[in-house]
Short mmCIF file of C-alpha atoms and ligand atoms in Angstrom, two decimals:
data_model
loop_
_atom_site.label_atom_id
_atom_site.label_comp_id
_atom_site.label_asym_id
_atom_site.label_seq_id
_atom_site.Cartn_x
_atom_site.Cartn_y
_atom_site.Cartn_z
CA UNK A 1 31.39 -52.49 -89.74
CA UNK A 2 33.48 -52.86 -86.56
CA UNK A 3 32.23 -56.42 -86.09
CA UNK A 4 32.92 -57.22 -89.76
CA UNK A 5 36.53 -56.10 -89.29
CA UNK A 6 36.80 -58.07 -86.05
CA UNK A 7 35.50 -61.25 -87.72
CA UNK A 8 37.87 -60.67 -90.69
CA UNK A 9 40.86 -60.32 -88.34
CA UNK A 10 39.88 -63.38 -86.28
CA UNK A 11 42.69 -65.97 -86.49
CA UNK A 12 44.99 -63.51 -88.24
CA UNK A 13 48.30 -62.27 -86.89
CA UNK A 14 47.68 -58.50 -86.59
CA UNK A 15 50.22 -55.78 -85.81
CA UNK A 16 53.43 -56.23 -83.84
CA UNK A 17 56.77 -54.52 -83.30
CA UNK A 18 58.08 -55.59 -86.72
CA UNK A 19 55.00 -54.08 -88.37
CA UNK A 20 55.65 -50.83 -86.50
CA UNK A 21 59.29 -50.94 -87.61
CA UNK A 22 58.29 -51.48 -91.24
CA UNK A 23 55.79 -48.62 -90.98
CA UNK A 24 58.49 -46.30 -89.61
CA UNK A 25 60.89 -47.23 -92.46
CA UNK A 26 58.01 -46.71 -94.93
CA UNK A 27 57.32 -43.22 -93.53
CA UNK A 28 61.04 -42.34 -93.52
CA UNK A 29 61.30 -43.39 -97.17
CA UNK A 30 58.24 -41.25 -97.98
CA UNK A 31 59.94 -38.21 -96.41
CA UNK A 32 63.26 -38.97 -98.15
CA UNK A 33 61.46 -39.26 -101.50
CA UNK A 34 60.22 -35.66 -101.13
CA UNK A 35 63.80 -34.37 -101.25
CA UNK A 36 65.20 -36.52 -104.06
CA UNK A 37 65.14 -34.77 -107.44
CA UNK A 38 66.38 -37.79 -109.44
CA UNK A 39 63.35 -39.57 -110.96
CA UNK A 40 65.00 -43.00 -111.19
CA UNK A 41 66.17 -42.98 -107.56
CA UNK A 42 62.74 -41.75 -106.46
CA UNK A 43 61.05 -44.53 -108.44
CA UNK A 44 63.33 -47.16 -106.86
CA UNK A 45 62.54 -45.80 -103.38
CA UNK A 46 58.85 -45.76 -104.26
CA UNK A 47 58.99 -49.44 -105.31
CA UNK A 48 60.87 -50.36 -102.11
CA UNK A 49 58.35 -48.52 -99.94
CA UNK A 50 55.45 -50.12 -101.86
CA UNK A 51 56.97 -53.59 -101.31
CA UNK A 52 57.41 -52.80 -97.59
CA UNK A 53 53.76 -51.75 -97.41
CA UNK A 54 52.61 -54.99 -99.06
CA UNK A 55 54.85 -57.04 -96.76
CA UNK A 56 53.46 -55.23 -93.70
CA UNK A 57 49.85 -55.97 -94.69
CA UNK A 58 50.76 -59.55 -95.68
CA UNK A 59 52.15 -60.09 -92.16
CA UNK A 60 49.14 -58.47 -90.47
CA UNK A 61 46.61 -60.59 -92.37
CA UNK A 62 48.66 -63.79 -92.24
CA UNK A 63 47.16 -66.86 -90.56
CA UNK A 64 50.61 -68.45 -90.05
CA UNK A 65 51.00 -67.06 -86.54
CA UNK A 66 54.05 -69.16 -85.41
CA UNK A 67 56.09 -68.02 -88.41
CA UNK A 68 55.12 -64.35 -87.94
CA UNK A 69 55.95 -64.62 -84.23
CA UNK A 70 59.37 -66.09 -85.06
CA UNK A 71 60.02 -63.22 -87.52
CA UNK A 72 59.05 -60.72 -84.84
CA UNK A 73 61.36 -62.37 -82.28
CA UNK A 74 64.25 -62.26 -84.75
CA UNK A 75 63.53 -58.58 -85.44
CA UNK A 76 63.44 -57.82 -81.69
CA UNK A 77 66.81 -59.58 -81.19
CA UNK A 78 68.43 -57.56 -84.00
CA UNK A 79 66.86 -54.32 -82.73
CA UNK A 80 68.11 -55.00 -79.19
CA UNK A 81 71.66 -55.66 -80.47
CA UNK A 82 71.61 -52.38 -82.42
CA UNK A 83 70.32 -50.47 -79.38
CA UNK A 84 73.01 -52.05 -77.17
CA UNK A 85 75.70 -51.11 -79.72
CA UNK A 86 74.55 -47.46 -79.72
CA UNK A 87 74.27 -47.41 -75.92
CA UNK A 88 77.79 -48.85 -75.55
CA UNK A 89 79.29 -46.26 -77.91
CA UNK A 90 77.35 -43.44 -76.30
CA UNK A 91 78.67 -44.51 -72.88
CA UNK A 92 82.22 -44.94 -74.23
CA UNK A 93 82.06 -41.32 -75.40
CA UNK A 94 80.31 -40.07 -72.25
CA UNK A 95 82.83 -41.64 -69.84
CA UNK A 96 85.92 -41.31 -72.05
CA UNK A 97 87.72 -39.09 -69.53
CA UNK A 98 87.13 -41.29 -66.46
CA UNK A 99 86.85 -44.85 -67.83
CA UNK A 100 88.22 -47.17 -70.50
CA UNK A 101 86.44 -50.08 -72.16
CA UNK A 102 88.18 -53.40 -72.76
CA UNK A 103 86.92 -56.62 -74.26
CA UNK A 104 87.34 -59.82 -72.25
CA UNK A 105 89.57 -62.13 -74.36
CA UNK A 106 87.61 -65.20 -73.22
CA UNK A 107 83.91 -64.29 -73.37
CA UNK A 108 84.24 -61.10 -75.53
CA UNK A 109 82.07 -59.00 -73.21
CA UNK A 110 82.88 -55.27 -72.92
CA UNK A 111 84.14 -54.24 -69.47
CA UNK A 112 84.24 -50.66 -68.19
CA UNK A 113 87.32 -49.95 -66.08
CA UNK A 114 88.50 -46.85 -64.23
CA UNK A 115 91.08 -44.91 -66.26
CA UNK A 116 94.19 -45.49 -64.14
CA UNK A 117 97.45 -45.54 -66.11
CA UNK A 118 99.67 -48.60 -65.92
CA UNK A 119 99.56 -52.38 -66.10
CA UNK A 120 96.64 -54.04 -64.34
CA UNK A 121 95.19 -57.47 -63.77
CA UNK A 122 91.48 -57.54 -64.51
CA UNK A 123 88.88 -60.16 -63.54
CA UNK A 124 85.93 -60.46 -65.91
CA UNK A 125 82.63 -60.02 -64.01
CA UNK A 126 80.85 -62.35 -66.44
CA UNK A 127 83.13 -65.38 -66.85
CA UNK A 128 85.46 -64.81 -63.88
CA UNK A 129 88.69 -65.30 -65.84
CA UNK A 130 91.45 -62.79 -65.24
CA UNK A 131 93.72 -61.16 -67.81
CA UNK A 132 96.31 -58.40 -68.06
CA UNK A 133 95.49 -54.96 -69.43
CA UNK A 134 97.55 -51.89 -70.09
CA UNK A 135 96.01 -48.43 -69.80
CA UNK A 136 97.93 -45.47 -71.28
ZN1 ZN B 201 84.86 -62.79 -69.67
#
Protein backbone atom coordinates (compact mmCIF):
# COMPACT_ATOMS: atom_id res chain seq x y z
CA UNK A 1 0.00 0.00 0.00
CA UNK A 2 2.80 2.42 0.96
CA UNK A 3 4.71 1.54 -2.22
CA UNK A 4 1.54 1.93 -4.31
CA UNK A 5 1.11 5.46 -2.94
CA UNK A 6 4.79 6.22 -3.53
CA UNK A 7 4.58 5.04 -7.15
CA UNK A 8 1.34 7.05 -7.63
CA UNK A 9 3.01 10.21 -6.29
CA UNK A 10 6.16 9.72 -8.38
CA UNK A 11 6.57 12.70 -10.74
CA UNK A 12 3.77 14.61 -9.02
CA UNK A 13 4.14 17.90 -7.21
CA UNK A 14 3.10 16.99 -3.64
CA UNK A 15 2.50 19.34 -0.72
CA UNK A 16 4.08 22.76 -0.24
CA UNK A 17 3.53 25.97 1.70
CA UNK A 18 0.61 27.03 -0.53
CA UNK A 19 -1.08 23.67 0.11
CA UNK A 20 -0.65 24.22 3.85
CA UNK A 21 -2.08 27.73 3.50
CA UNK A 22 -5.09 26.43 1.57
CA UNK A 23 -5.60 23.72 4.21
CA UNK A 24 -5.53 26.33 7.00
CA UNK A 25 -8.11 28.51 5.16
CA UNK A 26 -10.22 25.37 4.59
CA UNK A 27 -10.14 24.51 8.31
CA UNK A 28 -10.91 28.12 9.29
CA UNK A 29 -13.91 28.11 6.96
CA UNK A 30 -15.08 24.81 8.49
CA UNK A 31 -14.96 26.38 11.97
CA UNK A 32 -16.69 29.58 10.76
CA UNK A 33 -19.46 27.49 9.15
CA UNK A 34 -20.28 25.98 12.56
CA UNK A 35 -21.33 29.40 13.87
CA UNK A 36 -23.29 30.70 10.88
CA UNK A 37 -27.04 30.15 11.23
CA UNK A 38 -27.92 31.45 7.73
CA UNK A 39 -28.28 28.46 5.38
CA UNK A 40 -27.43 30.37 2.19
CA UNK A 41 -24.24 31.89 3.64
CA UNK A 42 -23.26 28.49 5.03
CA UNK A 43 -23.84 26.86 1.64
CA UNK A 44 -21.70 29.51 -0.09
CA UNK A 45 -18.90 28.95 2.44
CA UNK A 46 -19.27 25.20 1.98
CA UNK A 47 -18.89 25.56 -1.81
CA UNK A 48 -15.83 27.82 -1.38
CA UNK A 49 -14.21 25.37 1.03
CA UNK A 50 -15.03 22.45 -1.30
CA UNK A 51 -13.43 24.32 -4.23
CA UNK A 52 -10.35 25.05 -2.08
CA UNK A 53 -10.11 21.36 -1.20
CA UNK A 54 -10.29 20.34 -4.87
CA UNK A 55 -7.69 22.97 -5.80
CA UNK A 56 -5.37 21.73 -3.04
CA UNK A 57 -5.57 18.12 -4.25
CA UNK A 58 -5.26 19.25 -7.90
CA UNK A 59 -2.00 21.01 -7.01
CA UNK A 60 -0.66 18.05 -5.01
CA UNK A 61 -1.32 15.54 -7.80
CA UNK A 62 -0.27 17.87 -10.62
CA UNK A 63 2.60 16.82 -12.89
CA UNK A 64 3.23 20.43 -14.01
CA UNK A 65 5.90 21.04 -11.39
CA UNK A 66 7.34 24.35 -12.76
CA UNK A 67 3.90 25.98 -12.75
CA UNK A 68 3.10 24.74 -9.22
CA UNK A 69 6.51 25.95 -8.03
CA UNK A 70 5.87 29.40 -9.55
CA UNK A 71 2.46 29.55 -7.80
CA UNK A 72 4.12 28.63 -4.52
CA UNK A 73 6.81 31.31 -4.98
CA UNK A 74 4.13 33.93 -5.67
CA UNK A 75 2.22 32.82 -2.56
CA UNK A 76 5.40 33.03 -0.45
CA UNK A 77 6.10 36.58 -1.74
CA UNK A 78 2.56 37.73 -0.86
CA UNK A 79 2.73 36.01 2.55
CA UNK A 80 6.09 37.66 3.31
CA UNK A 81 4.71 41.10 2.38
CA UNK A 82 1.70 40.57 4.67
CA UNK A 83 3.97 39.42 7.53
CA UNK A 84 6.25 42.45 7.02
CA UNK A 85 3.22 44.78 7.05
CA UNK A 86 2.01 43.32 10.37
CA UNK A 87 5.53 43.41 11.84
CA UNK A 88 5.96 47.06 10.81
CA UNK A 89 2.65 48.10 12.38
CA UNK A 90 3.33 46.08 15.51
CA UNK A 91 6.71 47.81 15.87
CA UNK A 92 5.18 51.24 15.13
CA UNK A 93 2.79 50.65 18.02
CA UNK A 94 5.45 49.11 20.29
CA UNK A 95 7.94 51.99 19.86
CA UNK A 96 5.39 54.80 19.47
CA UNK A 97 6.67 56.64 22.55
CA UNK A 98 10.38 56.55 21.66
CA UNK A 99 10.47 56.45 17.83
CA UNK A 100 8.70 57.75 14.74
CA UNK A 101 8.47 56.08 11.35
CA UNK A 102 8.92 58.04 8.12
CA UNK A 103 8.89 56.93 4.51
CA UNK A 104 11.87 57.82 2.34
CA UNK A 105 10.50 60.03 -0.50
CA UNK A 106 12.94 58.47 -2.99
CA UNK A 107 12.92 54.71 -2.38
CA UNK A 108 9.71 54.54 -0.22
CA UNK A 109 11.34 52.43 2.50
CA UNK A 110 10.13 52.94 6.10
CA UNK A 111 12.77 54.43 8.40
CA UNK A 112 12.61 54.34 12.20
CA UNK A 113 13.91 57.54 13.79
CA UNK A 114 14.32 58.62 17.42
CA UNK A 115 11.42 60.80 18.56
CA UNK A 116 13.20 64.15 18.96
CA UNK A 117 11.00 67.19 18.32
CA UNK A 118 12.02 69.68 15.66
CA UNK A 119 13.27 69.89 12.09
CA UNK A 120 15.87 67.31 11.09
CA UNK A 121 17.84 66.23 8.07
CA UNK A 122 17.65 62.48 7.55
CA UNK A 123 19.83 60.23 5.38
CA UNK A 124 18.12 57.11 4.08
CA UNK A 125 20.12 53.99 5.06
CA UNK A 126 18.97 52.18 1.90
CA UNK A 127 19.43 54.67 -0.96
CA UNK A 128 21.66 57.22 0.80
CA UNK A 129 19.63 60.27 -0.25
CA UNK A 130 18.91 62.85 2.42
CA UNK A 131 15.66 64.70 3.06
CA UNK A 132 14.09 67.00 5.64
CA UNK A 133 11.66 65.75 8.26
CA UNK A 134 9.67 67.45 10.95
CA UNK A 135 8.84 65.65 14.19
CA UNK A 136 6.15 67.15 16.46
ZN1 LIG B 1 15.66 55.88 0.45
